PDB file of C-alpha atoms in Angstrom:
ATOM      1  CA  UNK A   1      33.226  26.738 -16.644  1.00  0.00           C
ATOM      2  CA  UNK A   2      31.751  29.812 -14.598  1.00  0.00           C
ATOM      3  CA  UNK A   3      34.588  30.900 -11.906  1.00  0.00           C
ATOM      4  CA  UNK A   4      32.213  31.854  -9.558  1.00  0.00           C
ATOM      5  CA  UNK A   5      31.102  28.693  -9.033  1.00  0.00           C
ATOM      6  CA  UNK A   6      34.464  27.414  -8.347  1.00  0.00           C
ATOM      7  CA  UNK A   7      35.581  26.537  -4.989  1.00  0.00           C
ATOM      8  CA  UNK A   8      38.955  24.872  -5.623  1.00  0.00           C
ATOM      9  CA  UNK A   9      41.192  22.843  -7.559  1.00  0.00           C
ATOM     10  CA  UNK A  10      42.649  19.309  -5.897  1.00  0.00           C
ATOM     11  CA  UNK A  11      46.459  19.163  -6.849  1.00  0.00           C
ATOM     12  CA  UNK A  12      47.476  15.471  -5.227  1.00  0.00           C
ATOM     13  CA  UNK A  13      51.044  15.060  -4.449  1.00  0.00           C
ATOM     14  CA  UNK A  14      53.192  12.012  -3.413  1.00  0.00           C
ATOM     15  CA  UNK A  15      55.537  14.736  -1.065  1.00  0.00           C
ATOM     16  CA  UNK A  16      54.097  17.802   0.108  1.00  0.00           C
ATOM     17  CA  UNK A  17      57.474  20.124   0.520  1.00  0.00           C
ATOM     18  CA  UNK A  18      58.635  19.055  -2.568  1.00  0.00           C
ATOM     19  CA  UNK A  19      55.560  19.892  -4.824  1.00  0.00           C
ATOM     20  CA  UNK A  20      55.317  23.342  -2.687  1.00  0.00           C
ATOM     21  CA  UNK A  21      59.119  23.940  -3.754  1.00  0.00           C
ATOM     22  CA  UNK A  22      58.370  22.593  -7.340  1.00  0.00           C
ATOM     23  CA  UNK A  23      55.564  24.569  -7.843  1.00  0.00           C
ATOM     24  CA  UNK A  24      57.163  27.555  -6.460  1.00  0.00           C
ATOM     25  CA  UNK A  25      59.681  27.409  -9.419  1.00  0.00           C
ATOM     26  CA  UNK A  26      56.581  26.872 -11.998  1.00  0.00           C
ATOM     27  CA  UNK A  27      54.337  29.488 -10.779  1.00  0.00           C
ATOM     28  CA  UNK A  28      56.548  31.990  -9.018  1.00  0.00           C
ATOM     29  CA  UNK A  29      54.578  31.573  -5.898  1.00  0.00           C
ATOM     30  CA  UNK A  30      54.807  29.312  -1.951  1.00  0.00           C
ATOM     31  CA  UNK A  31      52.044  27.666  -1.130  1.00  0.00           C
ATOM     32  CA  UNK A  32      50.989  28.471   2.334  1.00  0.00           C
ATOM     33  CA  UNK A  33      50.576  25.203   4.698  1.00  0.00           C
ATOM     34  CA  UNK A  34      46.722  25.148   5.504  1.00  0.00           C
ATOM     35  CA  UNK A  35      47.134  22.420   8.062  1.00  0.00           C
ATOM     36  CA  UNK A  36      45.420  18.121   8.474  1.00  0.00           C
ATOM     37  CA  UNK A  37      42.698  16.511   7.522  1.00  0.00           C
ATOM     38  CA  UNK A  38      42.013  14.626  11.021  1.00  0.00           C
ATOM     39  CA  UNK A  39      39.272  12.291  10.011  1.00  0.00           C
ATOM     40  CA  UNK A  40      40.781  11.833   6.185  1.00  0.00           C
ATOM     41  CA  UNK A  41      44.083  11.040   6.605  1.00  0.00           C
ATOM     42  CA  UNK A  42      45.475  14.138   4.131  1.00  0.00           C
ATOM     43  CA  UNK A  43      47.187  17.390   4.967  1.00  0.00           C
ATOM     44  CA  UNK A  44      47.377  20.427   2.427  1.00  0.00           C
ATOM     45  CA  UNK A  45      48.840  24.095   1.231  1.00  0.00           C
ATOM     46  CA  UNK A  46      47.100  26.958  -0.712  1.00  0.00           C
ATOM     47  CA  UNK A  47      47.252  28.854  -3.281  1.00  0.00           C
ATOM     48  CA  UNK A  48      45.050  31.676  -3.726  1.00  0.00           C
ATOM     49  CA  UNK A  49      43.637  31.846  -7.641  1.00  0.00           C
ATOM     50  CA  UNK A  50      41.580  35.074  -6.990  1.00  0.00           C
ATOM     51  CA  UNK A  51      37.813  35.273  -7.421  1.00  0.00           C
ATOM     52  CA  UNK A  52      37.413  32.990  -4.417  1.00  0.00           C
ATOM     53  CA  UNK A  53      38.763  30.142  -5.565  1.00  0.00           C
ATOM     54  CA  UNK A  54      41.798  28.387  -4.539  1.00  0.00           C
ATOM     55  CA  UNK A  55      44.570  25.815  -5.815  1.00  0.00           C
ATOM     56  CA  UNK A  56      45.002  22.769  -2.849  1.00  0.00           C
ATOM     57  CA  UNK A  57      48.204  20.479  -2.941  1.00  0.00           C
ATOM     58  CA  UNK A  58      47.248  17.593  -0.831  1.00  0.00           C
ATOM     59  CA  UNK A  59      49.310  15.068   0.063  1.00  0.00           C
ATOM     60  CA  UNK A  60      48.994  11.957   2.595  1.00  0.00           C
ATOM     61  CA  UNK A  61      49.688  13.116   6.601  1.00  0.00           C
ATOM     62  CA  UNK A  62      52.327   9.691   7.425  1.00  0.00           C
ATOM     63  CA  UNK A  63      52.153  10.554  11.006  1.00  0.00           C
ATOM     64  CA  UNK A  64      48.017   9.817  11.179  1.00  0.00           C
ATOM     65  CA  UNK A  65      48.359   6.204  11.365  1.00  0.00           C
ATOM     66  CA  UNK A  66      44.372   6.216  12.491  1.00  0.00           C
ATOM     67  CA  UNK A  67      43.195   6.497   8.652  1.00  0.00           C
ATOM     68  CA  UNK A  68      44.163   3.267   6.329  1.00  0.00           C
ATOM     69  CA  UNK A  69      44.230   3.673   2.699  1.00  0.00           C
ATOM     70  CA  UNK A  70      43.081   4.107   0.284  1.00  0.00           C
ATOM     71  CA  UNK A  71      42.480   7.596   1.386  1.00  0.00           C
ATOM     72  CA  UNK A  72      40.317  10.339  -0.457  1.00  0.00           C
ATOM     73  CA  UNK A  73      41.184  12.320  -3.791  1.00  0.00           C
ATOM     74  CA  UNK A  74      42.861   9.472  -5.255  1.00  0.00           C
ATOM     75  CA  UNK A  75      46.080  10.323  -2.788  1.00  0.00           C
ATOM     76  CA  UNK A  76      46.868   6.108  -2.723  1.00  0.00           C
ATOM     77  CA  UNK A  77      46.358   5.685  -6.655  1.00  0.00           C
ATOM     78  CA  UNK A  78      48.682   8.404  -7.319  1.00  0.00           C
ATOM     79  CA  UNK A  79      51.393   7.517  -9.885  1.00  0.00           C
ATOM     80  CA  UNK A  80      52.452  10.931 -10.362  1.00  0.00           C
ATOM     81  CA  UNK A  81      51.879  14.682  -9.097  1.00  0.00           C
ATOM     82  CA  UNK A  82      48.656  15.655 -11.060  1.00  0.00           C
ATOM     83  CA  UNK A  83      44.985  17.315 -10.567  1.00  0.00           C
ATOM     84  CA  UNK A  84      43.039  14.308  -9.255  1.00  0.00           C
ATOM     85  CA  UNK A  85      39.723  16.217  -7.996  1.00  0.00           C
ATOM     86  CA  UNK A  86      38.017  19.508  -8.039  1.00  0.00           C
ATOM     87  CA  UNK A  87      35.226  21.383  -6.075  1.00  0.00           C
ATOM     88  CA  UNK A  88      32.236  23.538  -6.961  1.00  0.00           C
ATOM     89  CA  UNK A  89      30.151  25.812  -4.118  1.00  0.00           C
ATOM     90  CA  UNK A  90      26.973  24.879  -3.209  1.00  0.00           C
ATOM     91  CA  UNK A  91      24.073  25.310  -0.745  1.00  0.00           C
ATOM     92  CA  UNK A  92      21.965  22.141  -2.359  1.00  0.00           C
ATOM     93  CA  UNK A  93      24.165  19.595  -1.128  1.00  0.00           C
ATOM     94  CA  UNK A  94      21.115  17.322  -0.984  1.00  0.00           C
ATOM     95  CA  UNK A  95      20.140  18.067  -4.489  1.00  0.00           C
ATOM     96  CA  UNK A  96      23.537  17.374  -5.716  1.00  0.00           C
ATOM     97  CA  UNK A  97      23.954  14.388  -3.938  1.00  0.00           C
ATOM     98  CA  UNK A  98      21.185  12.854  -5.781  1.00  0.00           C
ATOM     99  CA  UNK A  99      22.509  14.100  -9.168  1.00  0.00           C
ATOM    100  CA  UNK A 100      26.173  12.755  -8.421  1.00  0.00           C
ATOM    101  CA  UNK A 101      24.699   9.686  -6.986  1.00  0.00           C
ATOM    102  CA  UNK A 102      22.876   8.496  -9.942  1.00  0.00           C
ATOM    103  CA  UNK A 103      26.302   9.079 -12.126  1.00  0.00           C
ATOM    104  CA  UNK A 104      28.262   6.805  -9.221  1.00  0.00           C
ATOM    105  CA  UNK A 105      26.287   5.322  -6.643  1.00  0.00           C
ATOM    106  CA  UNK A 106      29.228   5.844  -3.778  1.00  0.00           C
ATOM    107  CA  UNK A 107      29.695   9.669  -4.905  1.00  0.00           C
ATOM    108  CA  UNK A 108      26.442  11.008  -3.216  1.00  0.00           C
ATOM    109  CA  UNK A 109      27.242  10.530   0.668  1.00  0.00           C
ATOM    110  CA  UNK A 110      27.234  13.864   2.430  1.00  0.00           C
ATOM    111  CA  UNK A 111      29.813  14.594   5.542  1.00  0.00           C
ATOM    112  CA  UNK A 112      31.052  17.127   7.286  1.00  0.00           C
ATOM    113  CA  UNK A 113      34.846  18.617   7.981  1.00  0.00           C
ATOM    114  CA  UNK A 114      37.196  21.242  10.000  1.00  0.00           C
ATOM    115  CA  UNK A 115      39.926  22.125  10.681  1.00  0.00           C
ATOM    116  CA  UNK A 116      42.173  24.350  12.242  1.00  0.00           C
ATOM    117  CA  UNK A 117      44.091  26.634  10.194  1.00  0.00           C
ATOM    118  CA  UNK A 118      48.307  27.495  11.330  1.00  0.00           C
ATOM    119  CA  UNK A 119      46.526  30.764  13.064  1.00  0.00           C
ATOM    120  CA  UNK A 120      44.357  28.888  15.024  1.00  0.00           C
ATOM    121  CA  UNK A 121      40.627  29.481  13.255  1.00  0.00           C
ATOM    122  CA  UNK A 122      38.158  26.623  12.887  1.00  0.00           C
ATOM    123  CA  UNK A 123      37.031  25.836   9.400  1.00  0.00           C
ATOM    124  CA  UNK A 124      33.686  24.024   9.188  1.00  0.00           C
ATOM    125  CA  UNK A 125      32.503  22.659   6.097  1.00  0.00           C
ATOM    126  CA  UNK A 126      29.828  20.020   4.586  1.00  0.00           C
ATOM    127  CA  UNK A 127      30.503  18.350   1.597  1.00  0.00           C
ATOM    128  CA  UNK A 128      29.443  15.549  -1.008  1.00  0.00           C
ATOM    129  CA  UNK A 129      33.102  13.120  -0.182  1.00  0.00           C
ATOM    130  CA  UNK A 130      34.689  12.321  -2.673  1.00  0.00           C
ATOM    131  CA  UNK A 131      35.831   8.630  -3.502  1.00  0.00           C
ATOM    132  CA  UNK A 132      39.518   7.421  -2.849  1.00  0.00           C
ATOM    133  CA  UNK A 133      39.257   6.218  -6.506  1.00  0.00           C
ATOM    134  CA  UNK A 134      39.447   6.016  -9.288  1.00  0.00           C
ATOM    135  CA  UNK A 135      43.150   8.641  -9.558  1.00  0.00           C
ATOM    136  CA  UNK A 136      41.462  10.778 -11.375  1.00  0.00           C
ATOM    137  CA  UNK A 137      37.684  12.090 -11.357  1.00  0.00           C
ATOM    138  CA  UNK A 138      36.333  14.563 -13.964  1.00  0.00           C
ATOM    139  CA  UNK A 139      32.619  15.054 -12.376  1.00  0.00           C
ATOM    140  CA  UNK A 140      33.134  17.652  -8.998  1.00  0.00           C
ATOM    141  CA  UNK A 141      32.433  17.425  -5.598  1.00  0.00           C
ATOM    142  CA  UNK A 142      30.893  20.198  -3.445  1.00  0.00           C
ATOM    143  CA  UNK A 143      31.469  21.900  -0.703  1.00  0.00           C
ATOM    144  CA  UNK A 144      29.319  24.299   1.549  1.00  0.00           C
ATOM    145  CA  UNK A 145      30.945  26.802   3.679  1.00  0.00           C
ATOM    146  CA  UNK A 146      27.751  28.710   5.242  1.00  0.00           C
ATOM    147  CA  UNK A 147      28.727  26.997   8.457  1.00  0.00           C
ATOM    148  CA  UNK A 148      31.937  29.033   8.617  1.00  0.00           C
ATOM    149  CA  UNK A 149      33.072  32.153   9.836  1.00  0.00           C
ATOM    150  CA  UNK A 150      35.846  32.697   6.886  1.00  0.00           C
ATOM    151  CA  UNK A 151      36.512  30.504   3.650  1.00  0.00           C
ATOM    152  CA  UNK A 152      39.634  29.279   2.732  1.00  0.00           C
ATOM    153  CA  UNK A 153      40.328  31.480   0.304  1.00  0.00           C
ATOM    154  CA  UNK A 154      40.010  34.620   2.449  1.00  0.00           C
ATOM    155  CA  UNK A 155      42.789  33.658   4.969  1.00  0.00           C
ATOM    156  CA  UNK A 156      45.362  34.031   1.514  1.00  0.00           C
ATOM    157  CA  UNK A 157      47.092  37.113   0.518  1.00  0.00           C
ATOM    158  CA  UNK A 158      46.657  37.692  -3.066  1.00  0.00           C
ATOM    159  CA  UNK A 159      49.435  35.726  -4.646  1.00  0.00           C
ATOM    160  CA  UNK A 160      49.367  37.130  -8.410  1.00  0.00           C
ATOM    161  CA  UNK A 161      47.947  34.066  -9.474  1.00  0.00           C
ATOM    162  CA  UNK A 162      44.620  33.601 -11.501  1.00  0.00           C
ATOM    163  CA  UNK A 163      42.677  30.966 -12.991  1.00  0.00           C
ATOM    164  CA  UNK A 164      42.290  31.103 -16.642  1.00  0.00           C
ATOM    165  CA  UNK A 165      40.691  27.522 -17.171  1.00  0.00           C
ATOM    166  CA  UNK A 166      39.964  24.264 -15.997  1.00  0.00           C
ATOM    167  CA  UNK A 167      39.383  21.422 -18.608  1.00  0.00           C
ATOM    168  CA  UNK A 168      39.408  17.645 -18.691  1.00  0.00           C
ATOM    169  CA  UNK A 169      40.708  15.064 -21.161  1.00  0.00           C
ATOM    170  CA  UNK A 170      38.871  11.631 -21.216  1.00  0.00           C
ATOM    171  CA  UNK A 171      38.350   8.954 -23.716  1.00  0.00           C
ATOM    172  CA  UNK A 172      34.961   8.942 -24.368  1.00  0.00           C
ATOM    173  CA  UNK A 173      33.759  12.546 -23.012  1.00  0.00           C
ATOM    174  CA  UNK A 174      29.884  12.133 -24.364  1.00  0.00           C
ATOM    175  CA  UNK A 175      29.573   9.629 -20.981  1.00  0.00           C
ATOM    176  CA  UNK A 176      29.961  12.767 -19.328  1.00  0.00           C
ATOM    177  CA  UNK A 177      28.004  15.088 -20.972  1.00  0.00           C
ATOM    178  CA  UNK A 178      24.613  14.243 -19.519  1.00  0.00           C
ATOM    179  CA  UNK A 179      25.839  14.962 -15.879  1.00  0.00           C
ATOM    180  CA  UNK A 180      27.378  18.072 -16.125  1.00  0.00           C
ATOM    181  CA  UNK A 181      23.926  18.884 -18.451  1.00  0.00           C
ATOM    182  CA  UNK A 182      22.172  17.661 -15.045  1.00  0.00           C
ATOM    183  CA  UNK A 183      24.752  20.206 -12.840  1.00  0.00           C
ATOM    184  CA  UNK A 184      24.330  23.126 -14.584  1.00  0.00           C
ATOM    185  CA  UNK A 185      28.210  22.960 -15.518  1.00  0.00           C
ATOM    186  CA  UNK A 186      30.098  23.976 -18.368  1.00  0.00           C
ATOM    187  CA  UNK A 187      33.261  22.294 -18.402  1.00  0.00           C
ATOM    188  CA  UNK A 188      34.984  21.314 -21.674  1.00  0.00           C
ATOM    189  CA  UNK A 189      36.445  18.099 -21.818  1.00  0.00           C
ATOM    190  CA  UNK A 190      39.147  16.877 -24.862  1.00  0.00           C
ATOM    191  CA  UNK A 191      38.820  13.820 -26.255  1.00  0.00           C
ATOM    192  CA  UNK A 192      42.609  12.129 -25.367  1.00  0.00           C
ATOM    193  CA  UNK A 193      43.296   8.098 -24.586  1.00  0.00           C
ATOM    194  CA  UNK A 194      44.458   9.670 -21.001  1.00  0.00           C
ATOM    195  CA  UNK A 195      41.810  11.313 -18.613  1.00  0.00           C
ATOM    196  CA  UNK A 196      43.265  14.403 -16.889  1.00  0.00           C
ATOM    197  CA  UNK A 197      42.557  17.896 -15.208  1.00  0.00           C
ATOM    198  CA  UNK A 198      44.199  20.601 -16.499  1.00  0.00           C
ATOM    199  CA  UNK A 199      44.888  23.974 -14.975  1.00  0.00           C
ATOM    200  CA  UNK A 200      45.893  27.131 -16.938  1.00  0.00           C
ATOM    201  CA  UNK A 201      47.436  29.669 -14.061  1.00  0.00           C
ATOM    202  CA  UNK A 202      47.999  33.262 -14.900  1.00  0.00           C
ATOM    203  CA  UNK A 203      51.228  33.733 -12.611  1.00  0.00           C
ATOM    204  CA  UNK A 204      53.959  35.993 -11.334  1.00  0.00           C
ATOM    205  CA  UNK A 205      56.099  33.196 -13.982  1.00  0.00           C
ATOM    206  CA  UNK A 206      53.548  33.701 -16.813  1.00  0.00           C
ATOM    207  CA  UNK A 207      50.696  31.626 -18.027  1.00  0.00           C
ATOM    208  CA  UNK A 208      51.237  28.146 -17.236  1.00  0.00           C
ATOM    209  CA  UNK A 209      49.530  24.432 -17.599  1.00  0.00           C
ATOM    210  CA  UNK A 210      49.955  22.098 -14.988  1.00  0.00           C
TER     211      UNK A 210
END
């Protein structure tokens, strides 16, 4: 898939500190806390994969008892620590709405988020929402940061860590062809009984698959 396009990867976790200390021993690198997800129910840490794009370990925030499951990214079908979701940039939220919404009618709703980040800057973003189901979803979301002062991805020190690819498994992957055709995507998807996202990190540790 083109990198530049890439906004980030979704990494959904049952237990935020310990995926941040697991993944510390895989890649080499700490996730930096980015802060909660008011409105969603979800809290998250960073890592920076270079080129603007950045690795997200979300994880549901127990202490927002205002949000009832299931809550977004798959975070309440998890059944084990695994890529559930991913984003792509975009300033034709509209247009991609329609495209996403004829693939699944719930995916093309438009919102808007913030939130503050641990030094106290307000991130503003609009994006297509993606569903609380099913655990895991091969077609993107989108996000659109023009709204914002910074992205993400520029609050992170560079970590030594860079995406080499992002692919998908799926059963049948010719039911997804014709949408990512319709995106303007290139995004290779294996044919496997399982469907998955797949990460390959260049890291302080080496190259590494999670």
């Amino acid at each position: 898939m083109n990198h530049d396009l890439l906004d980030h990867i979704v990494y959904t976790v049952r237990d935020l500190d310990a995926a941040i200390l697991t993944l510390e021993k895989k890649l080499g690198v700490q996730a930096i806390f980015g802060g909660y997800h008011a409105t969603q129910g979800t809290k998250n840490a960073l890592i920076n994969l270079d080129k603007g794009s950045y690795l997200e370990l979300l994880a549901a925030d127990e202490s927002n008892q205002n949000i009832a499951p299931p809550r977004w990214m798959g975070v309440d079908m998890l059944t084990k620590d695994q890529i559930t979701r991913w984003a792509l940039k975009s300033e034709q939220l509209k247009k991609d709405a329609d495209i996403l919404g004829q693939y699944k009618a719930k995916m093309g709703n438009i919102g808007a988020g913030s939130r503050h980040t641990t030094e106290g800057t307000l991130l503003k973003w609009q994006l297509i929402l993606p569903l609380p189901t099913p655990e895991v979803e091969l077609v993107p979301f989108m996000v659109d940061w023009s709204q914002t002062e910074t992205h993400p991805h520029e609050a992170l020190p560079n970590m030594g860590c860079k995406l080499i690819e992002l692919y998908g498994t799926h059963p049948n992957p010719d039911l997804l062809a014709n949408i990512f055709t319709e995106l303007g995507v290139r995004f290779r998807i294996e044919r496997d009984k399982n469907t998955s996202l797949k990460a390959i990190i260049q890291s302080p540790k080496g190259i590494v698959e999670i």
